[in-house]
Amino acid sequence: MKRIPITELPNYIGKKVKICGWIEDKRIVGKVMFLTIRQGLETIQVTLKKTGNEDLWRDVEEITRQSSVVIVGNVRKFGNKLEIIPESVKVVGLSKTPLPLDPSGRVPALLNTILDSRALSIRIPHIYAIFSIRSKVTNLIRDFFANTKGFIEIHTPKIIASGTEGGADLFPVEYFNRTAYLAQSPQLYKEQLMLGFDGVFEIAPYFRAEKSHTRKHLNEFISVDLEISFANYKDAMNVLEELVNYVLENIIETAQKEIQILGHRPPSPPGKIPILTYDDSLEILHKSGYEFEWGEDLDSDALRVISKEIGDFFFIIDWPWRSKPFYIKRKGDKLTESFDLMYREIELSSGGTREHNVDQLKKNLSDKGLDPSIFEFHTKFYNYGMPPHAGFGLGLDRFLLVITGRENIREVVLYPRDPERLEP
Ligand code: ATP
Ligand code: MG
């Protein structure tokens, strides 16, 4: 017999079906037993009468809550809901009690308890909802890049011979008889590919050996990377703005149930996202009595002040050269053709026009204290007809933090990695 998902049961009223799920709840009222069977975000009531079903009743009474079961029975209308009158209830995976957390979600668990028992935690409806939204957002992003824009999805290596921006924050790995590193970003590869592709994107994990203990940093995170050729930073910002709007417009439609269970509406699509320069931001800060030295990175407090003034989503462009990496195109002496996309105090994305002139690129390397001869493996491609290009990296986990309205990035990542957590 074919297994029927709970969502399809309305098509089977008066018919016999097979359903699968977990016993979330079991109540006995006199001679009637009510089981709540959960399957993801859906539940169905199974109603068993003792009279005439003594054997089945005895078996079902023994089954612990949270065991997985396969039930065959008839679908019936029960008020404005449905119920199943079981013919057989087969336990396929017995659950022991007590469990490390309450899968019904009635007894809230601490984040650490949830993470320690991550696989079990996905039975908690709002946690299931978070990861279902995550999956849907990833699909929307892929759909936007591939189908709407016609960009090429690439897969660059995550084990690499040297870092993107010199030695800092790299995780070394033993690679036969030499040291390799885990990739911090696909930056150099995606730029090199501008030799032939119009637009490329990659959704992949990256690794940064920073000892951060914040609600928005992990040592392994997923980045959504884009690079487009014959383009500058304004073009890349337009694509990013379109992407953010596309995801926020569509997720509300495609994840209605998840959003309802989560009890948080994602931010409305921002439409045109306000743009201010780094200098504009400093002016706002000065006006608010916030002293900030020119050239410094903007910290969370500063971004909060700016966001109060400007709104939730905003771009900050034209960052000081000293705060940006060597591959960014310079704008005059002190500035760069760069942008960050913020949501309140959270940096969602960084991007910019890339330096595509090979001599200037080498000069940039020297200016950053890096040895151009070590980057020959990369800069040589800039001699083969490299067009101007631009792109960005968008933190998927941070975007999900914003979409789901959770507090901590660890809540939207199945198996987060931070300085203290390497398991499960
Ligand atoms: P931050 O200043 O917040 O540490 P960054 O400027 O070092 O971030 P980028 O190199 O610009 O990060 O990376 C592009 C995007 O990738 C960031 O805007 C962010 O969304 C995401 N990202 C970077 N580092 C992390 C991290 N440690 N954990 C989660 N997401 C990250
Ligand atoms: Mg950045």
PDB file of C-alpha atoms in Angstrom, residues 101-356:
ATOM      1  CA  LEU A 101      14.406  17.643  24.708  1.00  0.00           C
ATOM      2  CA  ASP A 102      10.651  17.839  24.269  1.00  0.00           C
ATOM      3  CA  PRO A 103       9.885  17.387  20.535  1.00  0.00           C
ATOM      4  CA  SER A 104       6.372  18.768  20.985  1.00  0.00           C
ATOM      5  CA  GLY A 105       8.041  22.095  21.754  1.00  0.00           C
ATOM      6  CA  ARG A 106       5.823  22.606  24.837  1.00  0.00           C
ATOM      7  CA  VAL A 107       8.823  22.579  27.175  1.00  0.00           C
ATOM      8  CA  PRO A 108      11.246  25.055  25.608  1.00  0.00           C
ATOM      9  CA  ALA A 109      14.884  23.937  25.383  1.00  0.00           C
ATOM     10  CA  LEU A 110      18.060  25.995  25.631  1.00  0.00           C
ATOM     11  CA  LEU A 111      19.915  26.594  22.363  1.00  0.00           C
ATOM     12  CA  ASN A 112      22.831  24.436  23.499  1.00  0.00           C
ATOM     13  CA  THR A 113      20.493  21.550  24.320  1.00  0.00           C
ATOM     14  CA  ILE A 114      18.888  21.934  20.907  1.00  0.00           C
ATOM     15  CA  LEU A 115      22.262  21.942  19.153  1.00  0.00           C
ATOM     16  CA  ASP A 116      23.499  18.937  21.137  1.00  0.00           C
ATOM     17  CA  SER A 117      20.407  17.030  19.970  1.00  0.00           C
ATOM     18  CA  ARG A 118      20.031  18.737  16.609  1.00  0.00           C
ATOM     19  CA  ALA A 119      18.643  15.755  14.696  1.00  0.00           C
ATOM     20  CA  LEU A 120      15.901  15.267  17.279  1.00  0.00           C
ATOM     21  CA  SER A 121      15.184  19.007  17.461  1.00  0.00           C
ATOM     22  CA  ILE A 122      13.851  19.071  13.908  1.00  0.00           C
ATOM     23  CA  ARG A 123      10.698  17.402  15.241  1.00  0.00           C
ATOM     24  CA  ILE A 124       9.913  20.668  17.055  1.00  0.00           C
ATOM     25  CA  PRO A 125       7.549  22.442  14.648  1.00  0.00           C
ATOM     26  CA  HIS A 126       9.137  25.900  14.680  1.00  0.00           C
ATOM     27  CA  ILE A 127      12.588  24.386  14.164  1.00  0.00           C
ATOM     28  CA  TYR A 128      11.312  22.265  11.284  1.00  0.00           C
ATOM     29  CA  ALA A 129       9.835  25.480   9.884  1.00  0.00           C
ATOM     30  CA  ILE A 130      13.211  27.289  10.026  1.00  0.00           C
ATOM     31  CA  PHE A 131      14.939  24.606   7.972  1.00  0.00           C
ATOM     32  CA  SER A 132      12.080  24.316   5.546  1.00  0.00           C
ATOM     33  CA  ILE A 133      12.324  28.092   4.972  1.00  0.00           C
ATOM     34  CA  ARG A 134      16.086  27.714   4.580  1.00  0.00           C
ATOM     35  CA  SER A 135      15.596  25.105   1.888  1.00  0.00           C
ATOM     36  CA  LYS A 136      13.003  27.238   0.104  1.00  0.00           C
ATOM     37  CA  VAL A 137      15.186  30.359   0.237  1.00  0.00           C
ATOM     38  CA  THR A 138      18.102  28.403  -1.244  1.00  0.00           C
ATOM     39  CA  ASN A 139      15.846  27.211  -4.043  1.00  0.00           C
ATOM     40  CA  LEU A 140      14.606  30.730  -4.732  1.00  0.00           C
ATOM     41  CA  ILE A 141      18.172  32.038  -4.934  1.00  0.00           C
ATOM     42  CA  ARG A 142      19.177  29.282  -7.335  1.00  0.00           C
ATOM     43  CA  ASP A 143      16.033  29.861  -9.365  1.00  0.00           C
ATOM     44  CA  PHE A 144      16.709  33.607  -9.564  1.00  0.00           C
ATOM     45  CA  PHE A 145      20.331  33.261 -10.686  1.00  0.00           C
ATOM     46  CA  ALA A 146      19.927  30.328 -13.024  1.00  0.00           C
ATOM     47  CA  ASN A 147      16.463  30.801 -14.520  1.00  0.00           C
ATOM     48  CA  THR A 148      15.839  34.541 -14.335  1.00  0.00           C
ATOM     49  CA  LYS A 149      19.393  35.688 -14.987  1.00  0.00           C
ATOM     50  CA  GLY A 150      20.868  32.754 -16.889  1.00  0.00           C
ATOM     51  CA  PHE A 151      24.050  32.746 -14.802  1.00  0.00           C
ATOM     52  CA  ILE A 152      26.241  29.665 -14.600  1.00  0.00           C
ATOM     53  CA  GLU A 153      26.423  27.740 -11.336  1.00  0.00           C
ATOM     54  CA  ILE A 154      30.016  26.891 -10.480  1.00  0.00           C
ATOM     55  CA  HIS A 155      31.736  24.685  -7.910  1.00  0.00           C
ATOM     56  CA  THR A 156      35.180  25.889  -6.884  1.00  0.00           C
ATOM     57  CA  PRO A 157      37.541  23.881  -4.640  1.00  0.00           C
ATOM     58  CA  LYS A 158      37.358  24.198  -0.885  1.00  0.00           C
ATOM     59  CA  ILE A 159      40.826  22.742  -0.325  1.00  0.00           C
ATOM     60  CA  ILE A 160      43.277  25.273  -1.641  1.00  0.00           C
ATOM     61  CA  ALA A 161      46.997  25.961  -1.695  1.00  0.00           C
ATOM     62  CA  SER A 162      46.916  29.542  -0.398  1.00  0.00           C
ATOM     63  CA  GLY A 163      44.527  32.074   1.059  1.00  0.00           C
ATOM     64  CA  THR A 164      42.558  34.690  -0.858  1.00  0.00           C
ATOM     65  CA  GLU A 165      43.889  37.605   1.098  1.00  0.00           C
ATOM     66  CA  GLY A 166      47.160  36.354   2.530  1.00  0.00           C
ATOM     67  CA  GLY A 167      47.675  34.109   5.522  1.00  0.00           C
ATOM     68  CA  ALA A 168      45.227  35.367   8.164  1.00  0.00           C
ATOM     69  CA  ASP A 169      42.285  33.362   9.518  1.00  0.00           C
ATOM     70  CA  LEU A 170      42.983  30.206   7.503  1.00  0.00           C
ATOM     71  CA  PHE A 171      42.407  26.649   8.706  1.00  0.00           C
ATOM     72  CA  PRO A 172      45.369  24.510   7.663  1.00  0.00           C
ATOM     73  CA  VAL A 173      44.777  20.892   6.639  1.00  0.00           C
ATOM     74  CA  GLU A 174      47.271  18.130   6.050  1.00  0.00           C
ATOM     75  CA  TYR A 175      47.307  17.413   2.343  1.00  0.00           C
ATOM     76  CA  PHE A 176      49.545  14.384   1.788  1.00  0.00           C
ATOM     77  CA  ASN A 177      53.027  15.765   2.443  1.00  0.00           C
ATOM     78  CA  ARG A 178      52.163  19.449   2.391  1.00  0.00           C
ATOM     79  CA  THR A 179      49.889  21.972   4.063  1.00  0.00           C
ATOM     80  CA  ALA A 180      46.718  23.046   2.313  1.00  0.00           C
ATOM     81  CA  TYR A 181      43.978  25.376   3.597  1.00  0.00           C
ATOM     82  CA  LEU A 182      40.205  25.477   3.744  1.00  0.00           C
ATOM     83  CA  ALA A 183      38.827  28.150   1.409  1.00  0.00           C
ATOM     84  CA  GLN A 184      37.693  31.456   2.952  1.00  0.00           C
ATOM     85  CA  SER A 185      35.821  32.444  -0.204  1.00  0.00           C
ATOM     86  CA  PRO A 186      35.739  31.583  -3.913  1.00  0.00           C
ATOM     87  CA  GLN A 187      36.995  35.093  -4.704  1.00  0.00           C
ATOM     88  CA  LEU A 188      40.013  34.424  -6.913  1.00  0.00           C
ATOM     89  CA  TYR A 189      38.409  31.547  -8.817  1.00  0.00           C
ATOM     90  CA  LYS A 190      35.175  33.361  -9.582  1.00  0.00           C
ATOM     91  CA  GLU A 191      37.163  36.360 -10.819  1.00  0.00           C
ATOM     92  CA  GLN A 192      39.400  34.211 -13.014  1.00  0.00           C
ATOM     93  CA  LEU A 193      36.306  32.680 -14.598  1.00  0.00           C
ATOM     94  CA  MET A 194      35.335  36.122 -15.884  1.00  0.00           C
ATOM     95  CA  LEU A 195      37.698  35.244 -18.745  1.00  0.00           C
ATOM     96  CA  GLY A 196      34.816  33.410 -20.373  1.00  0.00           C
ATOM     97  CA  PHE A 197      31.568  33.374 -18.402  1.00  0.00           C
ATOM     98  CA  ASP A 198      29.132  36.309 -18.379  1.00  0.00           C
ATOM     99  CA  GLY A 199      27.933  35.606 -14.898  1.00  0.00           C
ATOM    100  CA  VAL A 200      28.691  32.912 -12.339  1.00  0.00           C
ATOM    101  CA  PHE A 201      27.241  32.041  -8.947  1.00  0.00           C
ATOM    102  CA  GLU A 202      28.118  29.584  -6.249  1.00  0.00           C
ATOM    103  CA  ILE A 203      26.352  28.572  -3.030  1.00  0.00           C
ATOM    104  CA  ALA A 204      28.934  26.855  -0.854  1.00  0.00           C
ATOM    105  CA  PRO A 205      30.570  26.606   2.573  1.00  0.00           C
ATOM    106  CA  TYR A 206      33.594  28.697   3.540  1.00  0.00           C
ATOM    107  CA  PHE A 207      35.843  28.549   6.537  1.00  0.00           C
ATOM    108  CA  ARG A 208      37.331  31.299   8.654  1.00  0.00           C
ATOM    109  CA  ALA A 209      39.544  30.642  11.659  1.00  0.00           C
ATOM    110  CA  GLU A 210      38.354  33.671  13.613  1.00  0.00           C
ATOM    111  CA  LYS A 211      37.759  33.276  17.326  1.00  0.00           C
ATOM    112  CA  SER A 212      34.518  35.275  17.190  1.00  0.00           C
ATOM    113  CA  HIS A 213      31.810  34.842  19.771  1.00  0.00           C
ATOM    114  CA  THR A 214      28.973  36.835  18.276  1.00  0.00           C
ATOM    115  CA  ARG A 215      25.429  36.046  17.238  1.00  0.00           C
ATOM    116  CA  LYS A 216      26.352  36.451  13.561  1.00  0.00           C
ATOM    117  CA  HIS A 217      29.730  34.741  13.082  1.00  0.00           C
ATOM    118  CA  LEU A 218      30.469  31.068  12.520  1.00  0.00           C
ATOM    119  CA  ASN A 219      33.702  29.378  11.523  1.00  0.00           C
ATOM    120  CA  GLU A 220      31.905  27.600   8.696  1.00  0.00           C
ATOM    121  CA  PHE A 221      29.214  29.500   6.845  1.00  0.00           C
ATOM    122  CA  ILE A 222      27.434  29.384   3.515  1.00  0.00           C
ATOM    123  CA  SER A 223      28.082  32.173   1.085  1.00  0.00           C
ATOM    124  CA  VAL A 224      26.059  33.013  -2.005  1.00  0.00           C
ATOM    125  CA  ASP A 225      28.640  34.366  -4.405  1.00  0.00           C
ATOM    126  CA  LEU A 226      28.099  36.212  -7.645  1.00  0.00           C
ATOM    127  CA  GLU A 227      30.511  37.572 -10.242  1.00  0.00           C
ATOM    128  CA  ILE A 228      29.506  39.295 -13.491  1.00  0.00           C
ATOM    129  CA  SER A 229      31.687  40.487 -16.360  1.00  0.00           C
ATOM    130  CA  PHE A 230      31.681  43.794 -18.258  1.00  0.00           C
ATOM    131  CA  ALA A 231      30.186  45.225 -15.092  1.00  0.00           C
ATOM    132  CA  ASN A 232      30.903  47.534 -12.173  1.00  0.00           C
ATOM    133  CA  TYR A 233      29.742  47.696  -8.564  1.00  0.00           C
ATOM    134  CA  LYS A 234      26.494  49.465  -9.412  1.00  0.00           C
ATOM    135  CA  ASP A 235      25.578  46.539 -11.686  1.00  0.00           C
ATOM    136  CA  ALA A 236      26.360  44.070  -8.906  1.00  0.00           C
ATOM    137  CA  MET A 237      24.289  46.111  -6.443  1.00  0.00           C
ATOM    138  CA  ASN A 238      21.358  46.029  -8.852  1.00  0.00           C
ATOM    139  CA  VAL A 239      21.540  42.246  -9.060  1.00  0.00           C
ATOM    140  CA  LEU A 240      21.750  41.963  -5.274  1.00  0.00           C
ATOM    141  CA  GLU A 241      18.805  44.321  -4.815  1.00  0.00           C
ATOM    142  CA  GLU A 242      16.757  42.305  -7.311  1.00  0.00           C
ATOM    143  CA  LEU A 243      17.738  39.060  -5.582  1.00  0.00           C
ATOM    144  CA  VAL A 244      16.741  40.293  -2.113  1.00  0.00           C
ATOM    145  CA  ASN A 245      13.407  41.528  -3.443  1.00  0.00           C
ATOM    146  CA  TYR A 246      12.803  38.301  -5.363  1.00  0.00           C
ATOM    147  CA  VAL A 247      13.442  36.105  -2.330  1.00  0.00           C
ATOM    148  CA  LEU A 248      11.374  38.225   0.082  1.00  0.00           C
ATOM    149  CA  GLU A 249       8.465  38.548  -2.363  1.00  0.00           C
ATOM    150  CA  ASN A 250       8.342  34.832  -3.048  1.00  0.00           C
ATOM    151  CA  ILE A 251       9.106  33.318   0.336  1.00  0.00           C
ATOM    152  CA  ILE A 252       5.925  34.801   1.805  1.00  0.00           C
ATOM    153  CA  GLU A 253       3.952  32.862  -0.817  1.00  0.00           C
ATOM    154  CA  THR A 254       5.922  29.632  -0.818  1.00  0.00           C
ATOM    155  CA  ALA A 255       6.361  29.252   2.944  1.00  0.00           C
ATOM    156  CA  GLN A 256       2.998  30.386   4.313  1.00  0.00           C
ATOM    157  CA  LYS A 257       2.630  27.509   6.741  1.00  0.00           C
ATOM    158  CA  GLU A 258       6.238  27.778   7.982  1.00  0.00           C
ATOM    159  CA  ILE A 259       5.892  31.518   8.558  1.00  0.00           C
ATOM    160  CA  GLN A 260       2.672  30.988  10.488  1.00  0.00           C
ATOM    161  CA  ILE A 261       4.265  28.319  12.714  1.00  0.00           C
ATOM    162  CA  LEU A 262       7.357  30.436  13.249  1.00  0.00           C
ATOM    163  CA  GLY A 263       5.169  33.394  14.207  1.00  0.00           C
ATOM    164  CA  HIS A 264       7.445  35.812  12.397  1.00  0.00           C
ATOM    165  CA  ARG A 265       6.795  37.557   9.119  1.00  0.00           C
ATOM    166  CA  PRO A 266       9.926  38.046   7.013  1.00  0.00           C
ATOM    167  CA  PRO A 267      10.852  41.669   6.250  1.00  0.00           C
ATOM    168  CA  SER A 268       8.811  43.164   3.427  1.00  0.00           C
ATOM    169  CA  PRO A 269      10.610  43.403   0.090  1.00  0.00           C
ATOM    170  CA  PRO A 270      12.498  46.706   0.353  1.00  0.00           C
ATOM    171  CA  GLY A 271      12.033  47.746  -3.297  1.00  0.00           C
ATOM    172  CA  LYS A 272      14.691  50.335  -4.074  1.00  0.00           C
ATOM    173  CA  ILE A 273      17.325  50.043  -1.332  1.00  0.00           C
ATOM    174  CA  PRO A 274      18.740  53.361  -0.058  1.00  0.00           C
ATOM    175  CA  ILE A 275      22.397  53.990  -0.860  1.00  0.00           C
ATOM    176  CA  LEU A 276      24.692  56.091   1.269  1.00  0.00           C
ATOM    177  CA  THR A 277      28.417  56.566   1.027  1.00  0.00           C
ATOM    178  CA  TYR A 278      30.828  55.762   3.804  1.00  0.00           C
ATOM    179  CA  ASP A 279      31.262  59.512   4.243  1.00  0.00           C
ATOM    180  CA  ASP A 280      27.469  60.004   4.492  1.00  0.00           C
ATOM    181  CA  SER A 281      27.390  57.358   7.236  1.00  0.00           C
ATOM    182  CA  LEU A 282      30.080  59.144   9.204  1.00  0.00           C
ATOM    183  CA  GLU A 283      28.129  62.353   8.926  1.00  0.00           C
ATOM    184  CA  ILE A 284      25.041  60.660  10.359  1.00  0.00           C
ATOM    185  CA  LEU A 285      27.179  59.312  13.180  1.00  0.00           C
ATOM    186  CA  HIS A 286      28.705  62.717  13.936  1.00  0.00           C
ATOM    187  CA  LYS A 287      25.244  64.306  13.978  1.00  0.00           C
ATOM    188  CA  SER A 288      24.131  61.668  16.472  1.00  0.00           C
ATOM    189  CA  GLY A 289      27.064  62.556  18.694  1.00  0.00           C
ATOM    190  CA  TYR A 290      28.952  59.421  17.766  1.00  0.00           C
ATOM    191  CA  GLU A 291      32.675  59.987  17.318  1.00  0.00           C
ATOM    192  CA  PHE A 292      34.183  57.854  14.601  1.00  0.00           C
ATOM    193  CA  GLU A 293      37.606  58.018  13.031  1.00  0.00           C
ATOM    194  CA  TRP A 294      37.635  58.117   9.243  1.00  0.00           C
ATOM    195  CA  GLY A 295      38.792  54.801   7.798  1.00  0.00           C
ATOM    196  CA  GLU A 296      37.572  52.587  10.627  1.00  0.00           C
ATOM    197  CA  ASP A 297      35.118  49.770  10.013  1.00  0.00           C
ATOM    198  CA  LEU A 298      31.598  50.532  11.256  1.00  0.00           C
ATOM    199  CA  ASP A 299      30.746  48.447  14.311  1.00  0.00           C
ATOM    200  CA  SER A 300      27.285  47.186  15.297  1.00  0.00           C
ATOM    201  CA  ASP A 301      26.504  50.208  17.470  1.00  0.00           C
ATOM    202  CA  ALA A 302      27.376  52.576  14.644  1.00  0.00           C
ATOM    203  CA  LEU A 303      25.284  50.594  12.145  1.00  0.00           C
ATOM    204  CA  ARG A 304      22.328  50.622  14.519  1.00  0.00           C
ATOM    205  CA  VAL A 305      22.473  54.432  14.690  1.00  0.00           C
ATOM    206  CA  ILE A 306      22.612  54.670  10.875  1.00  0.00           C
ATOM    207  CA  SER A 307      19.782  52.173  10.439  1.00  0.00           C
ATOM    208  CA  LYS A 308      17.533  54.169  12.800  1.00  0.00           C
ATOM    209  CA  GLU A 309      18.030  57.085  10.442  1.00  0.00           C
ATOM    210  CA  ILE A 310      17.847  55.300   7.066  1.00  0.00           C
ATOM    211  CA  GLY A 311      15.695  52.178   7.505  1.00  0.00           C
ATOM    212  CA  ASP A 312      16.183  48.417   7.734  1.00  0.00           C
ATOM    213  CA  PHE A 313      17.956  47.678   4.450  1.00  0.00           C
ATOM    214  CA  PHE A 314      20.657  50.020   3.177  1.00  0.00           C
ATOM    215  CA  PHE A 315      23.820  49.999   1.116  1.00  0.00           C
ATOM    216  CA  ILE A 316      27.003  51.697   2.260  1.00  0.00           C
ATOM    217  CA  ILE A 317      29.281  52.351  -0.706  1.00  0.00           C
ATOM    218  CA  ASP A 318      32.731  53.820  -1.414  1.00  0.00           C
ATOM    219  CA  TRP A 319      34.556  52.359   1.565  1.00  0.00           C
ATOM    220  CA  PRO A 320      38.095  53.456   2.468  1.00  0.00           C
ATOM    221  CA  TRP A 321      40.804  51.512   0.656  1.00  0.00           C
ATOM    222  CA  ARG A 322      42.357  50.573   3.960  1.00  0.00           C
ATOM    223  CA  SER A 323      39.279  48.559   5.008  1.00  0.00           C
ATOM    224  CA  LYS A 324      38.919  46.576   1.766  1.00  0.00           C
ATOM    225  CA  PRO A 325      40.920  43.720   0.200  1.00  0.00           C
ATOM    226  CA  PHE A 326      43.507  44.010  -2.594  1.00  0.00           C
ATOM    227  CA  TYR A 327      41.210  42.897  -5.429  1.00  0.00           C
ATOM    228  CA  ILE A 328      38.795  45.818  -4.995  1.00  0.00           C
ATOM    229  CA  LYS A 329      39.043  48.613  -7.557  1.00  0.00           C
ATOM    230  CA  ARG A 330      40.254  51.869  -6.105  1.00  0.00           C
ATOM    231  CA  LYS A 331      38.329  55.111  -6.496  1.00  0.00           C
ATOM    232  CA  GLY A 332      40.808  57.947  -6.325  1.00  0.00           C
ATOM    233  CA  ASP A 333      43.438  57.857  -3.628  1.00  0.00           C
ATOM    234  CA  LYS A 334      41.604  56.820  -0.535  1.00  0.00           C
ATOM    235  CA  LEU A 335      38.331  55.168  -1.585  1.00  0.00           C
ATOM    236  CA  THR A 336      37.146  52.038  -3.389  1.00  0.00           C
ATOM    237  CA  GLU A 337      34.271  51.046  -5.680  1.00  0.00           C
ATOM    238  CA  SER A 338      32.811  48.860  -2.960  1.00  0.00           C
ATOM    239  CA  PHE A 339      29.566  48.232  -1.123  1.00  0.00           C
ATOM    240  CA  ASP A 340      28.153  46.475   1.884  1.00  0.00           C
ATOM    241  CA  LEU A 341      24.472  45.589   2.157  1.00  0.00           C
ATOM    242  CA  MET A 342      23.156  45.964   5.691  1.00  0.00           C
ATOM    243  CA  TYR A 343      20.004  44.911   7.463  1.00  0.00           C
ATOM    244  CA  ARG A 344      19.938  47.066  10.582  1.00  0.00           C
ATOM    245  CA  GLU A 345      23.297  46.311  12.247  1.00  0.00           C
ATOM    246  CA  ILE A 346      23.901  43.078  10.351  1.00  0.00           C
ATOM    247  CA  GLU A 347      26.204  43.019   7.333  1.00  0.00           C
ATOM    248  CA  LEU A 348      24.531  40.732   4.809  1.00  0.00           C
ATOM    249  CA  SER A 349      26.858  41.143   1.873  1.00  0.00           C
ATOM    250  CA  SER A 350      30.065  42.762   0.652  1.00  0.00           C
ATOM    251  CA  GLY A 351      30.933  43.425  -2.953  1.00  0.00           C
ATOM    252  CA  GLY A 352      32.481  45.760  -5.418  1.00  0.00           C
ATOM    253  CA  THR A 353      34.123  46.426  -8.739  1.00  0.00           C
ATOM    254  CA  ARG A 354      37.286  44.323  -9.055  1.00  0.00           C
ATOM    255  CA  GLU A 355      40.624  45.644 -10.247  1.00  0.00           C
ATOM    256  CA  HIS A 356      41.083  44.076 -13.669  1.00  0.00           C
TER     257      HIS A 356
END
